[in-house]
Structures are given as structure tokens and as C-alpha cells.
Coordinates of C-alpha atoms in Angstrom, one line a residue:
M1 CA 7.8 -21.6 55.0
L2 CA 6.6 -25.0 53.9
R3 CA 3.0 -23.6 53.7
T4 CA 4.1 -20.7 51.4
S5 CA 5.9 -23.1 49.1
F6 CA 2.8 -25.2 48.7
A7 CA 0.7 -22.1 48.1
R8 CA 3.1 -21.0 45.4
V9 CA 2.9 -24.4 43.7
A10 CA -0.8 -24.4 44.0
R11 CA -1.0 -21.0 42.3
I12 CA 1.4 -21.8 39.6
T13 CA 0.2 -25.2 38.6
P14 CA -3.2 -24.3 37.1
V15 CA -1.8 -21.4 35.2
R16 CA 1.0 -23.5 33.8
F17 CA -1.6 -26.2 32.8
A18 CA -3.7 -23.6 31.1
Q19 CA -0.7 -22.3 29.2
T20 CA 0.0 -25.8 27.8
Q21 CA -3.6 -26.6 27.0
A22 CA -4.2 -26.5 23.2
L23 CA -6.9 -24.2 21.9
T24 CA -10.0 -26.0 20.5
K25 CA -9.9 -26.4 16.8
A26 CA -13.5 -25.1 16.5
S27 CA -12.4 -21.7 18.0
I28 CA -9.6 -21.1 15.5
V29 CA -10.5 -23.0 12.3
D30 CA -11.3 -20.8 9.3
L31 CA -10.2 -17.8 11.4
S32 CA -9.5 -15.6 8.3
N33 CA -13.2 -15.6 7.3
R34 CA -14.6 -15.1 10.8
W35 CA -12.1 -12.8 12.4
E36 CA -13.5 -9.4 11.6
A37 CA -17.1 -10.4 12.5
M38 CA -16.0 -11.7 15.9
P39 CA -16.7 -9.7 19.0
A40 CA -13.6 -7.9 20.4
A41 CA -13.7 -9.9 23.7
E42 CA -13.5 -13.2 21.8
Q43 CA -10.7 -11.8 19.6
H44 CA -8.8 -10.7 22.7
D45 CA -9.4 -14.1 24.3
I46 CA -8.0 -16.0 21.2
V47 CA -5.0 -13.6 21.0
S48 CA -4.1 -14.1 24.6
K49 CA -4.4 -17.9 24.5
L50 CA -2.3 -18.0 21.3
T51 CA 0.3 -15.7 22.8
E52 CA 0.6 -18.1 25.8
R53 CA 0.8 -21.1 23.4
Q54 CA 3.5 -19.5 21.4
K55 CA 5.8 -19.3 24.4
L56 CA 6.1 -23.1 24.2
A57 CA 8.2 -24.9 21.7
W58 CA 7.1 -24.3 18.1
N59 CA 6.6 -28.0 17.4
E60 CA 4.1 -28.3 20.3
L61 CA 1.6 -26.1 18.4
T62 CA -0.9 -27.6 16.2
D63 CA -1.1 -26.6 12.5
T64 CA -4.3 -24.7 13.0
E65 CA -2.8 -22.8 15.9
K66 CA 0.2 -21.9 13.7
Q67 CA -2.1 -20.7 10.9
A68 CA -4.3 -18.7 13.3
A69 CA -1.2 -17.1 14.9
W70 CA 0.1 -16.2 11.4
Y71 CA -3.2 -14.7 10.3
I72 CA -3.6 -12.6 13.5
S73 CA 0.0 -11.3 13.1
Y74 CA 0.3 -10.9 9.3
G75 CA -3.2 -11.4 7.8
E76 CA -5.2 -9.1 5.7
W77 CA -7.4 -7.5 8.3
G78 CA -7.6 -4.2 10.1
P79 CA -4.8 -1.8 8.9
R80 CA -3.4 -4.5 6.5
R81 CA -6.7 -4.9 4.6
P82 CA -6.1 -4.2 0.9
V83 CA -7.2 -0.7 -0.2
H84 CA -8.7 -2.0 -3.4
G85 CA -11.0 -5.1 -3.8
K86 CA -10.7 -7.9 -6.3
G87 CA -12.5 -6.2 -9.2
D88 CA -11.3 -2.7 -8.6
A89 CA -8.1 -3.0 -10.7
A90 CA -10.1 -3.5 -13.9
F91 CA -12.5 -0.6 -13.0
I92 CA -9.5 1.7 -12.3
A93 CA -7.8 0.7 -15.6
K94 CA -11.0 1.4 -17.6
G95 CA -11.4 4.8 -15.9
V96 CA -7.8 5.8 -16.7
A97 CA -8.2 4.6 -20.3
V98 CA -11.5 6.7 -20.7
G99 CA -9.8 9.7 -19.1
I100 CA -6.8 9.5 -21.5
L101 CA -9.1 9.0 -24.5
G102 CA -11.2 11.9 -23.5
S103 CA -8.3 14.2 -23.1
V104 CA -6.9 13.2 -26.5
C105 CA -10.3 13.9 -28.1
L106 CA -10.5 17.2 -26.3
F107 CA -7.0 18.2 -27.4
A108 CA -7.8 17.2 -31.1
L109 CA -11.0 19.2 -31.0
L110 CA -9.4 22.3 -29.6
R111 CA -6.4 22.0 -32.0
S112 CA -8.8 21.8 -35.0
K113 CA -10.7 24.9 -33.9
A114 CA -7.5 26.9 -33.2
P115 CA -6.5 29.8 -35.5
D116 CA -3.5 29.6 -37.8
A117 CA -0.1 30.3 -36.3
P118 CA 0.9 34.0 -36.0
K119 CA 2.9 35.5 -38.9
T120 CA 6.0 35.9 -36.6
M121 CA 6.2 32.1 -36.4
N122 CA 6.9 32.0 -40.2
K123 CA 10.4 30.8 -41.0
D124 CA 11.0 33.8 -43.4
W125 CA 10.1 36.2 -40.6
Q126 CA 12.5 34.5 -38.2
I127 CA 15.4 34.5 -40.7
K128 CA 14.9 38.3 -41.3
S129 CA 14.8 39.0 -37.6
D130 CA 18.0 37.0 -37.2
E131 CA 19.7 39.1 -39.9
Y132 CA 18.5 42.3 -38.2
L133 CA 19.9 41.2 -34.8
K134 CA 23.2 40.3 -36.5
S135 CA 23.4 43.8 -38.0
K136 CA 22.8 45.4 -34.5
N137 CA 25.3 43.0 -32.8
A138 CA 22.6 42.0 -30.3
N139 CA 23.7 39.6 -27.5
P140 CA 26.5 37.7 -29.3
W141 CA 27.2 35.4 -26.3
G142 CA 23.8 34.1 -25.5
G143 CA 22.8 33.7 -29.1
Y144 CA 20.4 35.7 -31.2
S145 CA 19.0 33.0 -33.3
Q146 CA 15.2 33.4 -33.7
V147 CA 14.7 30.4 -35.9
Q148 CA 12.3 28.1 -34.0
S149 CA 12.2 25.2 -36.5
K150 CA 14.7 23.6 -38.8

């Protein structure tokens, strides 16, 4: 029984020491610029070490470890990478402005080439058709007004 107790202590002690050992500053400094270029094995190693360090009291972590943990958890990498880059907003705004300007110009061109309105859109024609419908008592509940403009 005494031998098993010593064996347990011997197995636990190095693991517990490894958990409390701080990460080297060189491995986690400027992590936001290096993270995506790092090999997956190194990323996994840093994540596992930071996970073990975060099980300790928060004030035992160094500032660089806190920054690295925050970046890994909430930083702009992987699925949280922004869809548009820094200069894309101006490019998109210019494209939208050009599209709107082009559609307005196309509308004005087509409108200028369009024929005159049909004679049934004339106000006199609409008033006469109103009088005709009144004389025939056509649809008094829904209204029989044919006048389109005031």
C-alpha cells in the first residue's frame, strides 16, 4: 500500500509541476501575427499548455499568457476572420455608387426614347369614361373612378 501511494505521488508530481510552469514568452509573444502561419502541432501544443495554465488562479497567469488565451478564444482568425479586408469598404461603396448612377442613366435614356402616353391616359378620356360608367351604374361599391391623376 505504501508503494502504491509513492507511485501515485511520483506520477502526479511532474504533471502538476508542468501545469504550473509558465509558457515561454517567446512562444506566445505577438501570437496574433504568427498564429495562422504556425503548424497545427505547434498550435495544438500552445492551446493545450494555455488550457492547463488557465485552470490556475487568473492572477498567476502572465499578461502575455492572458493576451494569447484571449486571442486564441476570441481573436480574428479561422471562422472569425473578417469577410472584408481593410480597403474593401471603399471599393464596395464605389461599386454601389457606380451601379446606382448607371441605373439612373439607363432609366433616363429609356424614358427619353419612350413614346408618348396612350390616349386613354388623357384626363378628358378618363372623365368621359367615368361619366359613362355612372350612366350604366357600374360597380357602385368598389368605385368606378377612372381618373388616374388629380
